[in-house]
Coordinates of C-alpha atoms in Angstrom, one line a residue:
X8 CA 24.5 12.3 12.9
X9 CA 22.7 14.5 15.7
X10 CA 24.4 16.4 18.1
X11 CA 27.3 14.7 17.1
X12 CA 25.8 10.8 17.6
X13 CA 25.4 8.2 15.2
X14 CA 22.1 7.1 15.1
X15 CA 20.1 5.0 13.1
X16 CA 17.4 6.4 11.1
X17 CA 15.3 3.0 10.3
X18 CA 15.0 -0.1 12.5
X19 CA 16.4 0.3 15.4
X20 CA 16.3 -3.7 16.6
X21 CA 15.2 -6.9 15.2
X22 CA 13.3 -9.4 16.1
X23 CA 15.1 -12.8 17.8
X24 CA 13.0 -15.8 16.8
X25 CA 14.6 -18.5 15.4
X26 CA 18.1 -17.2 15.9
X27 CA 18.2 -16.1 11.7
X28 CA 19.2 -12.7 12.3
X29 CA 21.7 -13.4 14.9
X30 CA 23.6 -16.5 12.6
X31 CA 23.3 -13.9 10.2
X32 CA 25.0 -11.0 11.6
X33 CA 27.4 -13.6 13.0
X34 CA 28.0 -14.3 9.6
X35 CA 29.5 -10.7 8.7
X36 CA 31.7 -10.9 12.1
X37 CA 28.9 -8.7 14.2
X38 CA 28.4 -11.7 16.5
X39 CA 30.2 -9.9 19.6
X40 CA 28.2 -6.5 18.9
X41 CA 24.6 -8.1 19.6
X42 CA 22.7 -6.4 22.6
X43 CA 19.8 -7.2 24.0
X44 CA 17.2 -3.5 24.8
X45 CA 16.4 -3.1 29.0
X46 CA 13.4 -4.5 30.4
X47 CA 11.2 -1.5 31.1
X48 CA 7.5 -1.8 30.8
X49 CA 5.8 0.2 27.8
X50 CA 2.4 2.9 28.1
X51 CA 0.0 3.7 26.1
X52 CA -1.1 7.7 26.3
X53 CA -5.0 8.3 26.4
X54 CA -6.6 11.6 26.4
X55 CA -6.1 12.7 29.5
X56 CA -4.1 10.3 31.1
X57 CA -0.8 7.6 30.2
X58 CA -0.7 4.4 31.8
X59 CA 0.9 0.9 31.2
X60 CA -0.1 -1.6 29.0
X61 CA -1.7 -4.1 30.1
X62 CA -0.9 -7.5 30.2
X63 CA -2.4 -10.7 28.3
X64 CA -3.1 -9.2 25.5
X65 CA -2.4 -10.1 21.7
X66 CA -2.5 -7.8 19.6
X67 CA -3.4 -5.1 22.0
X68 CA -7.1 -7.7 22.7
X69 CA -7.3 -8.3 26.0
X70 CA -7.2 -11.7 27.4
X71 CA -9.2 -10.8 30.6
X72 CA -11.2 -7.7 30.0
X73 CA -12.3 -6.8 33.9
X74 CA -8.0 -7.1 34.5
X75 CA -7.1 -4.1 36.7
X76 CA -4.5 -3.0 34.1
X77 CA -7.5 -2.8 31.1
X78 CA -9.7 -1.4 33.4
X79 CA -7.2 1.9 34.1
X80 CA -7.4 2.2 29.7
X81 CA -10.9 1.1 29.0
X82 CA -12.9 2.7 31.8
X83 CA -15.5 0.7 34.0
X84 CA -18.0 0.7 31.1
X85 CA -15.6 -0.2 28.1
X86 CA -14.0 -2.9 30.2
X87 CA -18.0 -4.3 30.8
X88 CA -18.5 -4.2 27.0
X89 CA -15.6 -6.2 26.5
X90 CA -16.8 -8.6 29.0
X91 CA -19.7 -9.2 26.7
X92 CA -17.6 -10.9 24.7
X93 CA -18.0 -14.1 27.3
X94 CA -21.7 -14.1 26.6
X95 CA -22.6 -13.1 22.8
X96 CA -23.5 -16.0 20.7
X97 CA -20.7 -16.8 18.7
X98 CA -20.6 -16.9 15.4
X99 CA -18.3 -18.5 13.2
X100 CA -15.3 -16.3 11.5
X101 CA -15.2 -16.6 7.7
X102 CA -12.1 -17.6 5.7
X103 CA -10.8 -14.0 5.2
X104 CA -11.9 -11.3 7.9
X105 CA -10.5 -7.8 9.0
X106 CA -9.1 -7.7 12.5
X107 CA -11.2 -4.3 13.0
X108 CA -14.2 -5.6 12.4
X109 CA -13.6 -9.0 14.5
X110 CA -12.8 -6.9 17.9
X111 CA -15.5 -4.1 17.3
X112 CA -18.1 -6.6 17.0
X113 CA -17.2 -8.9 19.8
X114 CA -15.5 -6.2 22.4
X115 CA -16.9 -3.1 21.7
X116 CA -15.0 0.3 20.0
X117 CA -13.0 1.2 22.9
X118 CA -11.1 -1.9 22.9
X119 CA -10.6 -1.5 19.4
X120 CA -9.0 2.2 19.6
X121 CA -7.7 2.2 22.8
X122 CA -5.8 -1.1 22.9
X123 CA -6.0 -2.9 19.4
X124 CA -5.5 0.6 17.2
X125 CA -2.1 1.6 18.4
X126 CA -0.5 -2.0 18.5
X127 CA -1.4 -3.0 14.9
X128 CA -0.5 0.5 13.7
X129 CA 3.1 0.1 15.5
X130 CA 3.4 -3.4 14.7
X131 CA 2.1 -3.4 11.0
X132 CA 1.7 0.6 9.9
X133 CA -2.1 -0.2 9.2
X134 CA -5.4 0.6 11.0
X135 CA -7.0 -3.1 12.3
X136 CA -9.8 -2.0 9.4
X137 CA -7.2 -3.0 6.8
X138 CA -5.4 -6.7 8.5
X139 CA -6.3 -9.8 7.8
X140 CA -6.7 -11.6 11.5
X141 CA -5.2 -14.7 9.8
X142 CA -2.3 -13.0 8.7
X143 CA -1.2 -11.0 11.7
X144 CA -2.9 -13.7 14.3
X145 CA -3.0 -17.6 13.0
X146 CA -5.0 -19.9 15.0
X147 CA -7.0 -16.9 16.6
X148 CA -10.2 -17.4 15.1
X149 CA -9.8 -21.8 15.4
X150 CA -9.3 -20.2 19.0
X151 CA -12.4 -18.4 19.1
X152 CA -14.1 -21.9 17.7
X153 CA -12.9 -23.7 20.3
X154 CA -13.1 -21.2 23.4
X155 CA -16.7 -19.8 21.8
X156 CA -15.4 -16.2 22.5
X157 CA -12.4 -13.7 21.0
X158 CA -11.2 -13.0 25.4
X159 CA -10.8 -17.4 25.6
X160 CA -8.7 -17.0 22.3
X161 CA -6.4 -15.2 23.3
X162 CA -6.1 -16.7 26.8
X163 CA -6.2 -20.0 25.0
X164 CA -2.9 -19.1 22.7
X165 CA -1.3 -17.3 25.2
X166 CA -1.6 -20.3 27.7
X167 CA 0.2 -22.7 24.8
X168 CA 3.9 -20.5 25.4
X169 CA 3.4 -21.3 29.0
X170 CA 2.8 -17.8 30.5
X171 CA 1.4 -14.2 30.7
X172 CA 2.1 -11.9 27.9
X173 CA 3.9 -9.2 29.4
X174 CA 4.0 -5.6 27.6
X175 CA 7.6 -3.9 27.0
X176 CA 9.6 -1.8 25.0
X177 CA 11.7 -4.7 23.9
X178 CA 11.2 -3.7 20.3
X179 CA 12.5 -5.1 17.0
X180 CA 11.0 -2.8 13.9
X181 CA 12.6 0.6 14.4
X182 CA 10.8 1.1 17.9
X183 CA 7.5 2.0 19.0
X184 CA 7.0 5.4 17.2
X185 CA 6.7 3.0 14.0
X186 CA 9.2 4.3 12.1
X187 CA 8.4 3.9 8.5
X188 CA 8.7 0.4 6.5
X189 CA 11.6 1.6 5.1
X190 CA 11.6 0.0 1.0
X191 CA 12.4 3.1 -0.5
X192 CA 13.0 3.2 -5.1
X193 CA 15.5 4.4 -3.7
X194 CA 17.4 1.0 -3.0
X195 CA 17.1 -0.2 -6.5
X196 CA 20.5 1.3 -8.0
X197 CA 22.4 -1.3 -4.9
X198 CA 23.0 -5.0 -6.3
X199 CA 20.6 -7.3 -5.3
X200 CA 22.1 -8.5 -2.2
X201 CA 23.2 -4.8 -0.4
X202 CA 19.4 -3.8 -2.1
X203 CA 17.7 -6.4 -0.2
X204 CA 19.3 -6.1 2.9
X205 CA 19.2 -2.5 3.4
X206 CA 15.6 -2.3 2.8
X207 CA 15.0 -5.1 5.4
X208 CA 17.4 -3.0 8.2
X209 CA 14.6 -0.5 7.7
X210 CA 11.8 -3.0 8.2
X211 CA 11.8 -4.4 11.3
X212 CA 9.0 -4.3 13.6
X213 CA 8.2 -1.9 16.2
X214 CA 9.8 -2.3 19.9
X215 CA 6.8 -1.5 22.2
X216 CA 4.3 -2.5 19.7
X217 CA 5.9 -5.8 19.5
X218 CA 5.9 -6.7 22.9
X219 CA 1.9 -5.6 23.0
X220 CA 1.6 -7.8 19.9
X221 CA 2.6 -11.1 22.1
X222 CA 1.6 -14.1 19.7
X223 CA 1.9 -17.8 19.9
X224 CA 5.0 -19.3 18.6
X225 CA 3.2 -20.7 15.8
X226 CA 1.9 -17.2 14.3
X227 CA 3.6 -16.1 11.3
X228 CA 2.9 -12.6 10.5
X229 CA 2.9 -11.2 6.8
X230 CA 3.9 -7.8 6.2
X231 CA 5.5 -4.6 6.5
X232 CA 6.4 -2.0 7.5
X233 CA 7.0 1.4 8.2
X234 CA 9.7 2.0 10.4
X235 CA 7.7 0.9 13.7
X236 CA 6.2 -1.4 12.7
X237 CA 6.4 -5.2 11.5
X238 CA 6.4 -9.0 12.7
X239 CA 4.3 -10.2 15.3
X240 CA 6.0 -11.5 18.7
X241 CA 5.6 -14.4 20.7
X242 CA 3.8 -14.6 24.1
X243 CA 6.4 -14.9 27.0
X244 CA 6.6 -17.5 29.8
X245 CA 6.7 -15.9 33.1
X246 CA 10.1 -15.1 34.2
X247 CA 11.4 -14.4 31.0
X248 CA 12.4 -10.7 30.8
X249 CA 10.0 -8.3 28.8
X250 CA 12.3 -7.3 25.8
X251 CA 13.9 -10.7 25.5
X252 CA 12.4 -11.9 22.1
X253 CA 14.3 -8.5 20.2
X254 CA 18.2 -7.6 19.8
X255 CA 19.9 -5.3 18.7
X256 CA 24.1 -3.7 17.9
X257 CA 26.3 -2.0 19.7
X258 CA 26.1 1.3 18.0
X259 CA 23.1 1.0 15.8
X260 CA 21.5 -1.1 13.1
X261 CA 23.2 0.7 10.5
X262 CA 26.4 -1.9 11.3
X263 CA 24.1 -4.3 9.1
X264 CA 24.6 -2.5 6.1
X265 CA 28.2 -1.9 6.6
X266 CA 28.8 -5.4 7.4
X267 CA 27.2 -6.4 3.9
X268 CA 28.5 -4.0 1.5
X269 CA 32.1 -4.7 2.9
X270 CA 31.2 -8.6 2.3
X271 CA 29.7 -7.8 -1.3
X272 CA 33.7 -6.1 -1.8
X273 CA 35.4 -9.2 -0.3
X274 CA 32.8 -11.1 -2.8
X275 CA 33.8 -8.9 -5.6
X276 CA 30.4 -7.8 -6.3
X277 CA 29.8 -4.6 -8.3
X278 CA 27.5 -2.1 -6.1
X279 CA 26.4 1.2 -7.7
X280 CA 24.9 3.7 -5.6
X281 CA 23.4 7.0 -6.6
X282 CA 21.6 5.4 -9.0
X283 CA 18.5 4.4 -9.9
X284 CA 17.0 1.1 -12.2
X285 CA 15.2 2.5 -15.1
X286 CA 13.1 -0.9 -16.7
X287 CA 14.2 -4.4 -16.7
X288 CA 13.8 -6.7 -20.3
X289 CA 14.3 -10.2 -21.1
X290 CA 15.9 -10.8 -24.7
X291 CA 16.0 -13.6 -26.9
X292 CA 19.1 -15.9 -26.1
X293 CA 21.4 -17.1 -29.3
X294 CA 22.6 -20.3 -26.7
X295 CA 20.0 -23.3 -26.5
X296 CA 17.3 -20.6 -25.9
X297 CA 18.1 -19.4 -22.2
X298 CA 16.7 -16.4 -21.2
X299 CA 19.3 -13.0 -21.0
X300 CA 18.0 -10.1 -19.4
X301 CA 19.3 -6.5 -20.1
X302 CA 19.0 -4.1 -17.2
X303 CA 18.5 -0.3 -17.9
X304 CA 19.8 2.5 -15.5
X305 CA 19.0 6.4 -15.2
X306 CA 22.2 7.0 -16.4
X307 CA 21.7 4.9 -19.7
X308 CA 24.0 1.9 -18.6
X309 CA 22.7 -1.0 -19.9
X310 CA 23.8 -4.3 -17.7
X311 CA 23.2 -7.8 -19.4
X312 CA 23.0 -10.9 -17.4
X313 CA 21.5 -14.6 -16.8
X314 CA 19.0 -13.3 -14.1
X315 CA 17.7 -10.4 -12.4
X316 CA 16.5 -10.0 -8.7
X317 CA 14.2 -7.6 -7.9
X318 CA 14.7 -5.5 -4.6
X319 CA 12.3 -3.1 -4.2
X320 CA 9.6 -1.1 -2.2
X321 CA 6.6 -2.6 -3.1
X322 CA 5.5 0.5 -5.7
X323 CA 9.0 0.5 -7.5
X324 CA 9.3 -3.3 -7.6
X325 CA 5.6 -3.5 -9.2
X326 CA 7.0 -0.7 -11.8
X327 CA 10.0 -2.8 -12.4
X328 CA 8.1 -6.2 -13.4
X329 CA 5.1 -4.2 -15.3
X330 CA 8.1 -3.1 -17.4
X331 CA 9.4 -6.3 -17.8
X332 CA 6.0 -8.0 -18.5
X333 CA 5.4 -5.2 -21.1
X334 CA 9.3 -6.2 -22.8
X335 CA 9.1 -9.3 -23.2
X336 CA 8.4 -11.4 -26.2
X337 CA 4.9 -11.3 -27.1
X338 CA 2.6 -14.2 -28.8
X339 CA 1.5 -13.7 -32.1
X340 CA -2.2 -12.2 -33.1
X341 CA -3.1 -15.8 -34.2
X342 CA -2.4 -17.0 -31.2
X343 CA -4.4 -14.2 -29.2
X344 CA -7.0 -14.8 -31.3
X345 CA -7.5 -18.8 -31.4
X346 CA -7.2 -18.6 -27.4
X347 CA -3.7 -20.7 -27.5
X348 CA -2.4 -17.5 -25.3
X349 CA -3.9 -15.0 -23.4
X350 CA -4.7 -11.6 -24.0
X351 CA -2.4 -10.2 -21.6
X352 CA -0.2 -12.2 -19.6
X353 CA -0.7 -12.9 -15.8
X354 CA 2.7 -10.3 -14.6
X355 CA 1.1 -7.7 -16.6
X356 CA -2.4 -8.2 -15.1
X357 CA -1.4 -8.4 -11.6
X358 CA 1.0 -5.3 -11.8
X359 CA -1.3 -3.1 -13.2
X360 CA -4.5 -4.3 -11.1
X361 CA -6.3 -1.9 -8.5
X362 CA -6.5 -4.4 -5.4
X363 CA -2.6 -2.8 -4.3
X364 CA -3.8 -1.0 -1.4
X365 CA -2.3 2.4 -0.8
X366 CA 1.1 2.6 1.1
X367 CA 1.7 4.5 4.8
X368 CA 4.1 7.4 4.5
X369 CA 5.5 7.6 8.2
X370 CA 7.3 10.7 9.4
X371 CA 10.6 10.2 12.3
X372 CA 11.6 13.1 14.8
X373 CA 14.3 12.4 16.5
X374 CA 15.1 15.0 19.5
X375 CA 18.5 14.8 21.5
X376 CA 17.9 16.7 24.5
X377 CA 19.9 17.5 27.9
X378 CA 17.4 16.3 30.4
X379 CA 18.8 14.8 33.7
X380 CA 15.1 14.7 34.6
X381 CA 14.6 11.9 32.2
X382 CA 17.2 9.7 34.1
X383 CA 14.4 8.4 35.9
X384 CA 13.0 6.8 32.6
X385 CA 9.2 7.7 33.6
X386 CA 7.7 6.7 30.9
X387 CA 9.9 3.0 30.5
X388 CA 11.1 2.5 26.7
X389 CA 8.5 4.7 25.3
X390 CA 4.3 5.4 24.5
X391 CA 1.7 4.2 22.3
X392 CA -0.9 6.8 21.3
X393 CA -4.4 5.6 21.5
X394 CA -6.4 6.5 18.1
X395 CA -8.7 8.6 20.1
X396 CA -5.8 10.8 21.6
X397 CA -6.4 14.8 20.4
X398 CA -3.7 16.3 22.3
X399 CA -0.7 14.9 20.6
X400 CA 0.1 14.8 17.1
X401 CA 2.5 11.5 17.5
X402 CA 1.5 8.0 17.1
X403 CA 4.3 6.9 19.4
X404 CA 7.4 7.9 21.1
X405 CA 10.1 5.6 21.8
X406 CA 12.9 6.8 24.6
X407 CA 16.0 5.6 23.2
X408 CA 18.7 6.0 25.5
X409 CA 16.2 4.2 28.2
X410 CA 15.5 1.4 26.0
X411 CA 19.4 0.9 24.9
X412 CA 22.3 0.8 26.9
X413 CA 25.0 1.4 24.6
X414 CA 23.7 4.5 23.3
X415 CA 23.3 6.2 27.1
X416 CA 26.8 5.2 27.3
X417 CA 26.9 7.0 24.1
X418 CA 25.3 10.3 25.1
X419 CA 27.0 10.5 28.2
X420 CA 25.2 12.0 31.7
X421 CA 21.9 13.6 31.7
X422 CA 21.6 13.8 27.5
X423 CA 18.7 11.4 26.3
X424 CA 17.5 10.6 22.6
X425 CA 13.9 10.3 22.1
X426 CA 11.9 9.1 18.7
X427 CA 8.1 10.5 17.7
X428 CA 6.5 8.5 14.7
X429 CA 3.8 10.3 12.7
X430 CA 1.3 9.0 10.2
X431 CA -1.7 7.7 11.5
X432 CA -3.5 4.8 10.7
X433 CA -6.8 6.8 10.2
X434 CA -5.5 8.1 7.0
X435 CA -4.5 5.3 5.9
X436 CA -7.8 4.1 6.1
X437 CA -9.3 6.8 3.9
X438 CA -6.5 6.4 1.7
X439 CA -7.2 2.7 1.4
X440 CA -11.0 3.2 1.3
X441 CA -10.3 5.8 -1.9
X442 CA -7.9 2.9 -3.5
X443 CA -10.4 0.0 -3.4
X444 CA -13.3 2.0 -4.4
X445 CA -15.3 0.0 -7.6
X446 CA -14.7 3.1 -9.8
X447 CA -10.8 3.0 -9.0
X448 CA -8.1 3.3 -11.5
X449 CA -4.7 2.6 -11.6
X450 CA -3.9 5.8 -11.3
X451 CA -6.0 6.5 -8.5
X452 CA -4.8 3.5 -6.9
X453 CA -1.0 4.9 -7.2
X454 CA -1.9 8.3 -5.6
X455 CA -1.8 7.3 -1.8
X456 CA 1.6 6.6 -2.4
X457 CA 2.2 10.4 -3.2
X458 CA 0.6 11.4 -0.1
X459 CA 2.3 14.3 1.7
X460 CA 4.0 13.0 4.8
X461 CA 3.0 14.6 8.0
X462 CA 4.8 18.0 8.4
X463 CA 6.9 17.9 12.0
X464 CA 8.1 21.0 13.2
X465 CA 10.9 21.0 16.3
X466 CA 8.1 23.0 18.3
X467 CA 5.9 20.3 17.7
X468 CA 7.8 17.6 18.7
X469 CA 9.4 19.0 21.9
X470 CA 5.9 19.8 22.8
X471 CA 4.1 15.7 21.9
X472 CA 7.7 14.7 23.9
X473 CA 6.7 16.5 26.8
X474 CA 2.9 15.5 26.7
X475 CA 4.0 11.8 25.9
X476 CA 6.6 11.6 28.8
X477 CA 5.0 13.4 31.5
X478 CA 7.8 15.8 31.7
X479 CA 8.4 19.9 30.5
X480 CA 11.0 20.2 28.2
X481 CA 12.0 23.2 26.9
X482 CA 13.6 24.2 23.7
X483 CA 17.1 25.5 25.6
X484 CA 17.2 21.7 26.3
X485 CA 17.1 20.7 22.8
X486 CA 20.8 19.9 21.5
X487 CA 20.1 18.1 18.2
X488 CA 16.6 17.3 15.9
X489 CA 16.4 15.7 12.3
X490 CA 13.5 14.7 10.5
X491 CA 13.0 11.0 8.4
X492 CA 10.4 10.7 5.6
X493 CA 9.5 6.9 4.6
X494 CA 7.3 5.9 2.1
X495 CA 6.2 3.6 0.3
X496 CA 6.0 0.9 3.0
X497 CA 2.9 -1.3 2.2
X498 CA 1.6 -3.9 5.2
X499 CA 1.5 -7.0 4.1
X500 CA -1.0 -8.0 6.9
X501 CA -3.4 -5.9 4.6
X502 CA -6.6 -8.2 3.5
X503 CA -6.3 -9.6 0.7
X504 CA -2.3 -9.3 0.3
X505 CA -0.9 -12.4 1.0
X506 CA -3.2 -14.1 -2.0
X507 CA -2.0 -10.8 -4.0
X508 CA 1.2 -11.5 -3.4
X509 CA 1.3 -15.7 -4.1
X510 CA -0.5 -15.3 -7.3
X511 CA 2.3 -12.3 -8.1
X512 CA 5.3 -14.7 -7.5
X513 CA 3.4 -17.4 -9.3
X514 CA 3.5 -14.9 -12.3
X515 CA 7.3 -13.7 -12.0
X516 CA 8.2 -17.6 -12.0
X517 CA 6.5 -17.8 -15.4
X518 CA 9.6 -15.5 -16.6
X519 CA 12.9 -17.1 -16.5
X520 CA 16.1 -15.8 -14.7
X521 CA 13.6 -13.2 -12.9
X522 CA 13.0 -13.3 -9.4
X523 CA 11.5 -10.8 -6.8
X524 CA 11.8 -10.7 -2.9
X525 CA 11.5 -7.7 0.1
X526 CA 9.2 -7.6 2.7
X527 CA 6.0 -6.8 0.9
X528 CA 7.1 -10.7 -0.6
X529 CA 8.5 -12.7 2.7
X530 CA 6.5 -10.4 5.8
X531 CA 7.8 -8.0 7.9
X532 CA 11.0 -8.1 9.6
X533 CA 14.3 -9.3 9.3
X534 CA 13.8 -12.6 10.1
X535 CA 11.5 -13.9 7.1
X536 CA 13.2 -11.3 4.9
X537 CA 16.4 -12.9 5.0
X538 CA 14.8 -16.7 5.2
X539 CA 13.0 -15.4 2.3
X540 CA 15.7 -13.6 0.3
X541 CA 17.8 -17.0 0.8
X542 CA 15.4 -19.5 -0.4
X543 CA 15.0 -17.6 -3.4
X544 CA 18.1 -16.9 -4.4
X545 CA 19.1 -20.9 -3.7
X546 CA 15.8 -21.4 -6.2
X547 CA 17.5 -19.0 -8.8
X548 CA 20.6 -20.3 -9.0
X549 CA 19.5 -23.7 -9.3
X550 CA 17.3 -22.7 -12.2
X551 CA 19.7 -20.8 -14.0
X552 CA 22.4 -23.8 -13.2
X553 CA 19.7 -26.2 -15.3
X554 CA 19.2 -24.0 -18.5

């Protein structure tokens, strides 16, 4: 609650492809509740000025560099280097690539931390340095093959959905200010079904972000995110309203996780809160030798069972199966030594490797303030921060009560609700950089995750509200603020991840009754995380139905 409203303090939207979240929430009886966010046009804020994104664009890369609308962010000159693009040789992509490196090289820096910058790091928590193009863009450098330059690529996918991409707040993660990827260890006292689903709510992907991220419907993206951040969209066909391809409930996202945990009672299922999962073991079974796993909680309760899901933030999940790798039966010596098993088995390996990159820790302000003067919605849904941008600390802003109907109803005349993200993708570049260094341990690979979250004051963020909407607001307006640390969100767009990741699953299958899913598993948002959660549960019960 602030200032007396309910609001979330995650995802504030999801994204609509497919129609999975929807038949899902229709599922729990929150059919009637789904909303769709206005139309308004998103801007990105540069150091001295704020002006709309631009349009054609995936991924923040423009489709037509000398377009009017990329001009107004990139300057004459930056909009000529990106030109270039139509007439350097072209060389062909190899199999795994960063998305920073691709746009620096063929467009020139500006585009990269003007444009590309901010969307990724809304979209996915993660500077372009750290994404794997395949992951967050499939088909983009086949594109490039075809079209011989990164500008045709994008035209080229773009062109395949029929239409212009057109930028908007529409918004599925938690909004543009990239509210953390919300997989807290906190989650992993709930059963595995409330567990998994609450983490998703607070993993959707970012509303202004998303609509800059336009993709092909084809793209799948892979991972996670901070509350802000998360799946990549699809490119929209002209006349299709900006905003259309995210939805959203009737008083807030948090409905989700009522909806389920008053399903898990009608199911009869056991949900402890309040507490946390100490280790996970598999034990010898006395019947026909199927596996029987023990559970330990903080509290000492020990929980046997036929299998165990794992429903975790990335860094608590890893924890969890290292423990379990560690506990369960071991070969003999003589079999160590004559080679008939290995050393160390392949869960225990992975888990304690160095490749995990470190995660983004993403700090939410959330102002409610009495401002008639932001009736007028200047700034549409809300601002992207280029990377470049000195005079704001904020990566984003999203303006809430412009972007969702329902909750100006809410508020009531002149009151608005507006949403800073900080955490920048910068230091999560150094962070990242320190984690995959050759002399890394796995100590030193862990400590990103313990990184400080940016410290928000109230001065601060009335102040980067003002800057980012073009309006003075002063503190006599202010009528509610709360602050929202997430951690631990890890984007699975990262190089390298998604191979990480198979070869993980691979591992945990090797262990009967144990499964693992989140968004760090399935990729970011809603959508795959329920697909994903599903599938895998289906497999689980099918393989405990056969021992």
């Amino acid at each position: 609650m602030v200032a007396g409203i309910r609001l979330d303090s995650g995802a504030e939207s999801f994204a609509t492809r497919g129609g999975t979240v929807a038949a899902f929430l229709t599922e729990l009886g929150l059919g009637e509740s789904l909303v769709s966010p206005n139309s308004r046009g998103a801007w990105l804020q540069l150091q001295n000025k704020a002006a709309p994104l631009p349009k054609n664009t995936l991924l923040g890369i423009p489709g037509v560099p000398l377009a009017t609308d990329v001009r107004a962010i990139l300057g004459l000159a930056g909009a000529l280097r990106a030109q270039l693009d139509r007439v350097l040789p072209f060389v062909r992509v190899r199999k795994e690539t960063d998305l920073g490196d691709l746009v620096r090289r063929r467009m020139g820096s500006k585009v990269l931390d003007r444009l590309v910058a901010p969307v990724v790091s809304g979209v996915h928590s993660a500077h372009p340095d750290l994404v794997d193009v395949h992951a967050v863009a499939p088909g983009l450098t086949t594109a490039m093959t075809n079209q011989g330059s990164l500008s045709g690529a994008v035209m080229s996918l773009i062109a395949r959905r029929g239409g212009a991409s057109t930028p908007a707040a529409g918004g599925g993660r938690p909004d543009i200010a990239g509210d953390p990827a919300g997989e807290s260890p906190a989650n992993a006292g709930l059963s595995a079904r409330s567990q998994a689903s609450s983490a998703a709510a607070s993993s959707d992907i970012s509303g202004i972000a998303r609509s800059a991220a336009a993709t092909p419907a084809d793209a799948r993206p892979v991972d996670a995110t901070p509350v802000g951040a998360a799946a990549v969209g699809r490119a929209r066909p002209v006349g299709l309203a900006p905003g259309a391809a995210v939805g959203g409930i009737d008083g807030g996202m948090y409905r989700l996780v009522e909806a389920l945990l008053a399903d898990c009672e009608r199911l009869g299922v056991d949900v402890q809160l309040g507490v946390g999962v100490r280790s996970i073991r598999r034990v010898p079974s006395a019947s026909d030798g199927a596996a029987e796993w023990m559970t330990v909680l903080d509290d000492e309760t020990v929980l046997g069972s036929h299998g165990v899901v794992v429903a975790a933030g990335f860094r608590a999940a890893l924890d969890l199966l290292r423990g379990a790798a560690d506990a369960g039966p071991k070969p003999s010596v003589e079999a160590k030594l004559s080679g008939e098993a290995p050393l160390e088995s392949d869960l225990t390996r992975l888990t304690t490797a160095t490749g995990w990159p470190g995660s983004s820790v993403v700090t939410l302000a959330t102002l409610v303030l009495d401002a008639p003067e932001l009736d007028a919605a200047p700034r549409g849904t809300g601002v992207l921060v280029a990377e470049d941008v000195t005079t704001v600390g904020a990566k984003a802003l999203t303006h809430a009560t412009a972007k969702w109907p329902w909750l100006a109803r809410d508020a009531g005349p002149g009151r608005h609700m507006v949403r800073l993200s900080y955490g920048r993708g910068g230091q999560q570049l150094r962070d990242a950089r320190m984690a995959f260094a050759p002399d890394t341990t796995t100590a030193d690979a862990a400590a990103p995750a313990s990184r400080t979250a940016p410290a928000v004051t109230r001065e601060q963020a009335l102040a980067d509200a003002s800057t980012l909407l073009g309006v003075e607001l002063r503190q006599g307006q202010v009528r509610g603020f709360a602050l929202t640390e997430w951690r631990d969100s890890l984007a699975f767009a990262t190089v390298g991840h998604r191979a990480r990741v198979d070869e993980l699953v691979e591992a945990v299958h090797g262990h009967p009754g144990l499964e693992v899913v989140g968004a760090w598993i399935s990729g970011t948002g809603l959508a795959y995380v329920i697909d994903g959660a599903r599938v895998k549960a289906r497999d689980l019960a099918q393989r405990l139905a056969s021992a």
